[in-house]
mmCIF file of N, CA, C and O in Angstrom:
data_model
loop_
_atom_site.group_PDB
_atom_site.id
_atom_site.type_symbol
_atom_site.label_atom_id
_atom_site.label_comp_id
_atom_site.label_asym_id
_atom_site.label_seq_id
_atom_site.Cartn_x
_atom_site.Cartn_y
_atom_site.Cartn_z
ATOM 1 N N UNK A 1 3.782 1.649 28.516
ATOM 2 C CA UNK A 1 3.708 0.841 27.328
ATOM 3 C C UNK A 1 2.656 1.411 26.383
ATOM 4 O O UNK A 1 1.810 2.194 26.788
ATOM 5 N N UNK A 2 2.728 0.958 25.145
ATOM 6 C CA UNK A 2 1.874 1.509 24.105
ATOM 7 C C UNK A 2 1.232 0.400 23.286
ATOM 8 O O UNK A 2 1.805 -0.674 23.124
ATOM 9 N N UNK A 3 0.036 0.663 22.771
ATOM 10 C CA UNK A 3 -0.647 -0.229 21.844
ATOM 11 C C UNK A 3 -0.527 0.378 20.457
ATOM 12 O O UNK A 3 -0.729 1.578 20.270
ATOM 13 N N UNK A 4 -0.194 -0.459 19.483
ATOM 14 C CA UNK A 4 -0.019 -0.007 18.108
ATOM 15 C C UNK A 4 -1.074 -0.681 17.240
ATOM 16 O O UNK A 4 -1.260 -1.887 17.308
ATOM 17 N N UNK A 5 -1.775 0.128 16.436
ATOM 18 C CA UNK A 5 -2.820 -0.366 15.551
ATOM 19 C C UNK A 5 -2.473 0.011 14.113
ATOM 20 O O UNK A 5 -1.878 1.055 13.865
ATOM 21 N N UNK A 6 -2.891 -0.839 13.158
ATOM 22 C CA UNK A 6 -2.735 -0.569 11.730
ATOM 23 C C UNK A 6 -4.092 -0.753 11.067
ATOM 24 O O UNK A 6 -4.927 -1.487 11.563
ATOM 25 N N UNK A 7 -4.290 -0.094 9.927
ATOM 26 C CA UNK A 7 -5.501 -0.341 9.141
ATOM 27 C C UNK A 7 -5.114 -0.693 7.720
ATOM 28 O O UNK A 7 -3.933 -0.715 7.365
ATOM 29 N N UNK A 8 -6.099 -0.985 6.884
ATOM 30 C CA UNK A 8 -5.821 -1.425 5.519
ATOM 31 C C UNK A 8 -5.251 -0.323 4.636
ATOM 32 O O UNK A 8 -4.706 -0.591 3.580
ATOM 33 N N UNK A 9 -5.337 0.912 5.050
ATOM 34 C CA UNK A 9 -4.772 2.034 4.300
ATOM 35 C C UNK A 9 -3.344 2.345 4.736
ATOM 36 O O UNK A 9 -2.793 3.383 4.401
ATOM 37 N N UNK A 10 -2.753 1.468 5.540
ATOM 38 C CA UNK A 10 -1.381 1.588 6.036
ATOM 39 C C UNK A 10 -1.193 2.794 6.956
ATOM 40 O O UNK A 10 -0.134 3.411 6.981
ATOM 41 N N UNK A 11 -2.228 3.142 7.709
ATOM 42 C CA UNK A 11 -2.113 4.176 8.727
ATOM 43 C C UNK A 11 -1.666 3.519 10.019
ATOM 44 O O UNK A 11 -1.975 2.359 10.279
ATOM 45 N N UNK A 12 -0.944 4.260 10.829
ATOM 46 C CA UNK A 12 -0.433 3.767 12.094
ATOM 47 C C UNK A 12 -1.019 4.608 13.219
ATOM 48 O O UNK A 12 -0.982 5.831 13.158
ATOM 49 N N UNK A 13 -1.595 3.956 14.229
ATOM 50 C CA UNK A 13 -2.200 4.626 15.369
ATOM 51 C C UNK A 13 -1.552 4.100 16.632
ATOM 52 O O UNK A 13 -1.530 2.895 16.857
ATOM 53 N N UNK A 14 -1.004 4.994 17.450
ATOM 54 C CA UNK A 14 -0.351 4.609 18.700
ATOM 55 C C UNK A 14 -1.137 5.207 19.854
ATOM 56 O O UNK A 14 -1.429 6.404 19.856
ATOM 57 N N UNK A 15 -1.487 4.355 20.832
ATOM 58 C CA UNK A 15 -2.244 4.776 22.015
ATOM 59 C C UNK A 15 -1.541 4.284 23.264
ATOM 60 O O UNK A 15 -0.744 3.347 23.213
ATOM 61 N N UNK A 16 -1.854 4.885 24.392
ATOM 62 C CA UNK A 16 -1.386 4.349 25.670
ATOM 63 C C UNK A 16 -2.066 3.009 25.894
ATOM 64 O O UNK A 16 -3.182 2.776 25.431
ATOM 65 N N UNK A 17 -1.392 2.118 26.596
ATOM 66 C CA UNK A 17 -1.953 0.790 26.851
ATOM 67 C C UNK A 17 -3.297 0.905 27.552
ATOM 68 O O UNK A 17 -3.440 1.634 28.526
ATOM 69 N N UNK A 18 -4.292 0.218 27.022
ATOM 70 C CA UNK A 18 -5.621 0.203 27.611
ATOM 71 C C UNK A 18 -6.534 1.317 27.160
ATOM 72 O O UNK A 18 -7.717 1.323 27.504
ATOM 73 N N UNK A 19 -6.051 2.259 26.380
ATOM 74 C CA UNK A 19 -6.890 3.362 25.895
ATOM 75 C C UNK A 19 -7.765 2.894 24.739
ATOM 76 O O UNK A 19 -7.390 2.014 23.976
ATOM 77 N N UNK A 20 -8.922 3.497 24.609
ATOM 78 C CA UNK A 20 -9.831 3.183 23.504
ATOM 79 C C UNK A 20 -9.443 3.988 22.273
ATOM 80 O O UNK A 20 -8.861 5.070 22.379
ATOM 81 N N UNK A 21 -9.800 3.481 21.109
ATOM 82 C CA UNK A 21 -9.547 4.187 19.856
ATOM 83 C C UNK A 21 -10.401 5.450 19.846
ATOM 84 O O UNK A 21 -11.592 5.399 20.158
ATOM 85 N N UNK A 22 -9.819 6.616 19.514
ATOM 86 C CA UNK A 22 -10.591 7.865 19.497
ATOM 87 C C UNK A 22 -11.808 7.769 18.574
ATOM 88 O O UNK A 22 -11.781 7.098 17.543
ATOM 89 N N UNK A 23 -12.869 8.449 18.942
ATOM 90 C CA UNK A 23 -14.128 8.406 18.203
ATOM 91 C C UNK A 23 -13.933 8.818 16.752
ATOM 92 O O UNK A 23 -14.524 8.230 15.842
ATOM 93 N N UNK A 24 -13.080 9.782 16.509
ATOM 94 C CA UNK A 24 -12.826 10.274 15.164
ATOM 95 C C UNK A 24 -12.315 9.161 14.247
ATOM 96 O O UNK A 24 -12.609 9.135 13.059
ATOM 97 N N UNK A 25 -11.570 8.215 14.796
ATOM 98 C CA UNK A 25 -10.966 7.149 13.996
ATOM 99 C C UNK A 25 -11.625 5.792 14.223
ATOM 100 O O UNK A 25 -11.163 4.791 13.679
ATOM 101 N N UNK A 26 -12.692 5.719 14.986
ATOM 102 C CA UNK A 26 -13.308 4.436 15.308
ATOM 103 C C UNK A 26 -14.028 3.806 14.115
ATOM 104 O O UNK A 26 -14.282 2.610 14.117
ATOM 105 N N UNK A 27 -14.356 4.573 13.096
ATOM 106 C CA UNK A 27 -15.043 4.031 11.926
ATOM 107 C C UNK A 27 -14.110 3.161 11.079
ATOM 108 O O UNK A 27 -14.562 2.285 10.359
ATOM 109 N N UNK A 28 -12.807 3.402 11.169
ATOM 110 C CA UNK A 28 -11.833 2.612 10.419
ATOM 111 C C UNK A 28 -11.649 1.257 11.093
ATOM 112 O O UNK A 28 -11.833 1.114 12.287
ATOM 113 N N UNK A 29 -11.282 0.269 10.313
ATOM 114 C CA UNK A 29 -11.025 -1.055 10.865
ATOM 115 C C UNK A 29 -9.556 -1.150 11.271
ATOM 116 O O UNK A 29 -8.670 -1.275 10.425
ATOM 117 N N UNK A 30 -9.299 -1.056 12.545
ATOM 118 C CA UNK A 30 -7.945 -1.097 13.083
ATOM 119 C C UNK A 30 -7.616 -2.505 13.546
ATOM 120 O O UNK A 30 -8.431 -3.184 14.144
ATOM 121 N N UNK A 31 -6.389 -2.932 13.270
ATOM 122 C CA UNK A 31 -5.903 -4.216 13.752
ATOM 123 C C UNK A 31 -4.759 -3.964 14.710
ATOM 124 O O UNK A 31 -3.808 -3.251 14.383
ATOM 125 N N UNK A 32 -4.856 -4.543 15.884
ATOM 126 C CA UNK A 32 -3.846 -4.331 16.913
ATOM 127 C C UNK A 32 -2.623 -5.192 16.620
ATOM 128 O O UNK A 32 -2.747 -6.364 16.285
ATOM 129 N N UNK A 33 -1.457 -4.586 16.750
ATOM 130 C CA UNK A 33 -0.213 -5.320 16.584
ATOM 131 C C UNK A 33 -0.055 -6.302 17.741
ATOM 132 O O UNK A 33 -0.377 -5.994 18.886
ATOM 133 N N UNK A 34 0.414 -7.477 17.457
ATOM 134 C CA UNK A 34 0.557 -8.495 18.492
ATOM 135 C C UNK A 34 1.753 -8.245 19.401
ATOM 136 O O UNK A 34 1.785 -8.704 20.530
ATOM 137 N N UNK A 35 2.732 -7.535 18.879
ATOM 138 C CA UNK A 35 3.938 -7.274 19.662
ATOM 139 C C UNK A 35 3.693 -6.183 20.693
ATOM 140 O O UNK A 35 2.988 -5.221 20.441
ATOM 141 N N UNK A 36 4.295 -6.341 21.847
ATOM 142 C CA UNK A 36 4.197 -5.326 22.893
ATOM 143 C C UNK A 36 5.254 -4.258 22.639
ATOM 144 O O UNK A 36 6.415 -4.575 22.383
ATOM 145 N N UNK A 37 4.866 -3.007 22.675
ATOM 146 C CA UNK A 37 5.784 -1.903 22.417
ATOM 147 C C UNK A 37 6.105 -1.241 23.755
ATOM 148 O O UNK A 37 5.229 -0.729 24.432
ATOM 149 N N UNK A 38 7.383 -1.277 24.118
ATOM 150 C CA UNK A 38 7.807 -0.717 25.390
ATOM 151 C C UNK A 38 8.353 0.698 25.242
ATOM 152 O O UNK A 38 8.216 1.517 26.136
ATOM 153 N N UNK A 39 8.966 0.974 24.095
ATOM 154 C CA UNK A 39 9.643 2.248 23.932
ATOM 155 C C UNK A 39 9.301 2.839 22.565
ATOM 156 O O UNK A 39 9.283 2.122 21.565
ATOM 157 N N UNK A 40 8.993 4.129 22.539
ATOM 158 C CA UNK A 40 8.716 4.838 21.292
ATOM 159 C C UNK A 40 9.558 6.110 21.261
ATOM 160 O O UNK A 40 10.173 6.491 22.258
ATOM 161 N N UNK A 41 9.573 6.780 20.134
ATOM 162 C CA UNK A 41 10.354 8.009 20.007
ATOM 163 C C UNK A 41 9.762 9.115 20.876
ATOM 164 O O UNK A 41 8.603 9.051 21.295
ATOM 165 N N UNK A 42 10.552 10.126 21.111
ATOM 166 C CA UNK A 42 10.092 11.267 21.915
ATOM 167 C C UNK A 42 8.928 11.989 21.246
ATOM 168 O O UNK A 42 8.029 12.487 21.916
ATOM 169 N N UNK A 43 8.946 12.058 19.916
ATOM 170 C CA UNK A 43 7.863 12.709 19.175
ATOM 171 C C UNK A 43 6.533 11.992 19.413
ATOM 172 O O UNK A 43 5.515 12.621 19.693
ATOM 173 N N UNK A 44 6.550 10.667 19.332
ATOM 174 C CA UNK A 44 5.333 9.882 19.538
ATOM 175 C C UNK A 44 4.887 9.972 20.986
ATOM 176 O O UNK A 44 3.703 10.150 21.273
ATOM 177 N N UNK A 45 5.821 9.885 21.902
ATOM 178 C CA UNK A 45 5.492 9.936 23.332
ATOM 179 C C UNK A 45 4.843 11.263 23.705
ATOM 180 O O UNK A 45 3.839 11.298 24.415
ATOM 181 N N UNK A 46 5.374 12.375 23.195
ATOM 182 C CA UNK A 46 4.801 13.682 23.522
ATOM 183 C C UNK A 46 3.421 13.857 22.888
ATOM 184 O O UNK A 46 2.530 14.447 23.487
ATOM 185 N N UNK A 47 3.214 13.318 21.670
ATOM 186 C CA UNK A 47 1.907 13.410 21.023
ATOM 187 C C UNK A 47 0.866 12.593 21.781
ATOM 188 O O UNK A 47 -0.273 13.037 21.952
ATOM 189 N N UNK A 48 1.238 11.418 22.270
ATOM 190 C CA UNK A 48 0.305 10.583 23.027
ATOM 191 C C UNK A 48 -0.054 11.265 24.342
ATOM 192 O O UNK A 48 -1.208 11.239 24.774
ATOM 193 N N UNK A 49 0.912 11.901 24.972
ATOM 194 C CA UNK A 49 0.632 12.600 26.224
ATOM 195 C C UNK A 49 -0.269 13.809 25.994
ATOM 196 O O UNK A 49 -1.170 14.087 26.783
ATOM 197 N N UNK A 50 -0.053 14.540 24.912
ATOM 198 C CA UNK A 50 -0.821 15.756 24.656
ATOM 199 C C UNK A 50 -2.216 15.464 24.088
ATOM 200 O O UNK A 50 -3.208 16.044 24.537
ATOM 201 N N UNK A 51 -2.293 14.572 23.085
ATOM 202 C CA UNK A 51 -3.553 14.326 22.390
ATOM 203 C C UNK A 51 -4.236 13.038 22.824
ATOM 204 O O UNK A 51 -5.414 12.853 22.574
ATOM 205 N N UNK A 52 -3.487 12.125 23.389
ATOM 206 C CA UNK A 52 -4.032 10.827 23.745
ATOM 207 C C UNK A 52 -3.769 9.774 22.681
ATOM 208 O O UNK A 52 -4.009 8.600 22.886
ATOM 209 N N UNK A 53 -3.256 10.204 21.527
ATOM 210 C CA UNK A 53 -2.939 9.281 20.448
ATOM 211 C C UNK A 53 -1.911 9.902 19.509
ATOM 212 O O UNK A 53 -1.644 11.101 19.556
ATOM 213 N N UNK A 54 -1.318 9.066 18.648
ATOM 214 C CA UNK A 54 -0.412 9.525 17.599
ATOM 215 C C UNK A 54 -0.838 8.813 16.325
ATOM 216 O O UNK A 54 -1.021 7.595 16.313
ATOM 217 N N UNK A 55 -1.044 9.542 15.245
ATOM 218 C CA UNK A 55 -1.486 8.970 13.978
ATOM 219 C C UNK A 55 -0.500 9.344 12.891
ATOM 220 O O UNK A 55 -0.095 10.506 12.783
ATOM 221 N N UNK A 56 -0.102 8.339 12.096
ATOM 222 C CA UNK A 56 0.809 8.605 10.987
ATOM 223 C C UNK A 56 0.336 7.845 9.763
ATOM 224 O O UNK A 56 -0.053 6.692 9.846
ATOM 225 N N UNK A 57 0.399 8.505 8.635
ATOM 226 C CA UNK A 57 0.013 7.923 7.362
ATOM 227 C C UNK A 57 1.255 7.325 6.724
ATOM 228 O O UNK A 57 2.241 8.019 6.520
ATOM 229 N N UNK A 58 1.233 6.043 6.386
ATOM 230 C CA UNK A 58 2.390 5.387 5.805
ATOM 231 C C UNK A 58 2.266 5.180 4.302
ATOM 232 O O UNK A 58 3.105 4.543 3.694
ATOM 233 N N UNK A 59 1.207 5.703 3.709
ATOM 234 C CA UNK A 59 1.015 5.528 2.267
ATOM 235 C C UNK A 59 2.083 6.275 1.485
ATOM 236 O O UNK A 59 2.495 7.371 1.851
ATOM 237 N N UNK A 60 2.518 5.701 0.392
ATOM 238 C CA UNK A 60 3.490 6.355 -0.486
ATOM 239 C C UNK A 60 2.757 7.372 -1.350
ATOM 240 O O UNK A 60 1.802 7.034 -2.039
ATOM 241 N N UNK A 61 3.195 8.606 -1.290
ATOM 242 C CA UNK A 61 2.580 9.644 -2.117
ATOM 243 C C UNK A 61 3.410 9.846 -3.373
ATOM 244 O O UNK A 61 4.554 9.398 -3.472
ATOM 245 N N UNK A 62 2.851 10.538 -4.340
ATOM 246 C CA UNK A 62 3.576 10.788 -5.580
ATOM 247 C C UNK A 62 4.835 11.599 -5.316
ATOM 248 O O UNK A 62 5.864 11.386 -5.935
ATOM 249 N N UNK A 63 4.764 12.542 -4.374
ATOM 250 C CA UNK A 63 5.920 13.376 -4.065
ATOM 251 C C UNK A 63 7.073 12.531 -3.555
ATOM 252 O O UNK A 63 8.219 12.719 -3.942
ATOM 253 N N UNK A 64 6.789 11.585 -2.666
ATOM 254 C CA UNK A 64 7.834 10.720 -2.141
ATOM 255 C C UNK A 64 8.407 9.830 -3.230
ATOM 256 O O UNK A 64 9.599 9.583 -3.279
ATOM 257 N N UNK A 65 7.548 9.321 -4.116
ATOM 258 C CA UNK A 65 8.020 8.448 -5.186
ATOM 259 C C UNK A 65 8.916 9.199 -6.155
ATOM 260 O O UNK A 65 9.917 8.669 -6.633
ATOM 261 N N UNK A 66 8.590 10.448 -6.439
ATOM 262 C CA UNK A 66 9.409 11.255 -7.336
ATOM 263 C C UNK A 66 10.753 11.586 -6.687
ATOM 264 O O UNK A 66 11.789 11.536 -7.316
ATOM 265 N N UNK A 67 10.744 11.879 -5.400
ATOM 266 C CA UNK A 67 11.971 12.239 -4.700
ATOM 267 C C UNK A 67 12.938 11.060 -4.623
ATOM 268 O O UNK A 67 14.146 11.229 -4.643
ATOM 269 N N UNK A 68 12.430 9.842 -4.557
ATOM 270 C CA UNK A 68 13.269 8.651 -4.443
ATOM 271 C C UNK A 68 13.967 8.366 -5.757
ATOM 272 O O UNK A 68 15.096 7.915 -5.791
ATOM 273 N N UNK A 69 13.323 8.633 -6.871
ATOM 274 C CA UNK A 69 13.890 8.309 -8.181
ATOM 275 C C UNK A 69 15.075 9.119 -8.527
ATOM 276 O O UNK A 69 15.590 9.992 -8.191
#
């Protein structure tokens, strides 16, 4: 199982259940998702196994906004 955290900048952090937030990202204010996550994509699963965490930025960039129009 996995723990999912979000912050006010719309970043997503996925960790193995019971793992601590990495020191590099501990300065940010993370909020844990209340829902239990049982299954994630293979990309996320392999990143968590290799690095101990998976981080994704969900902010809309100008490039994405231009491509959508």
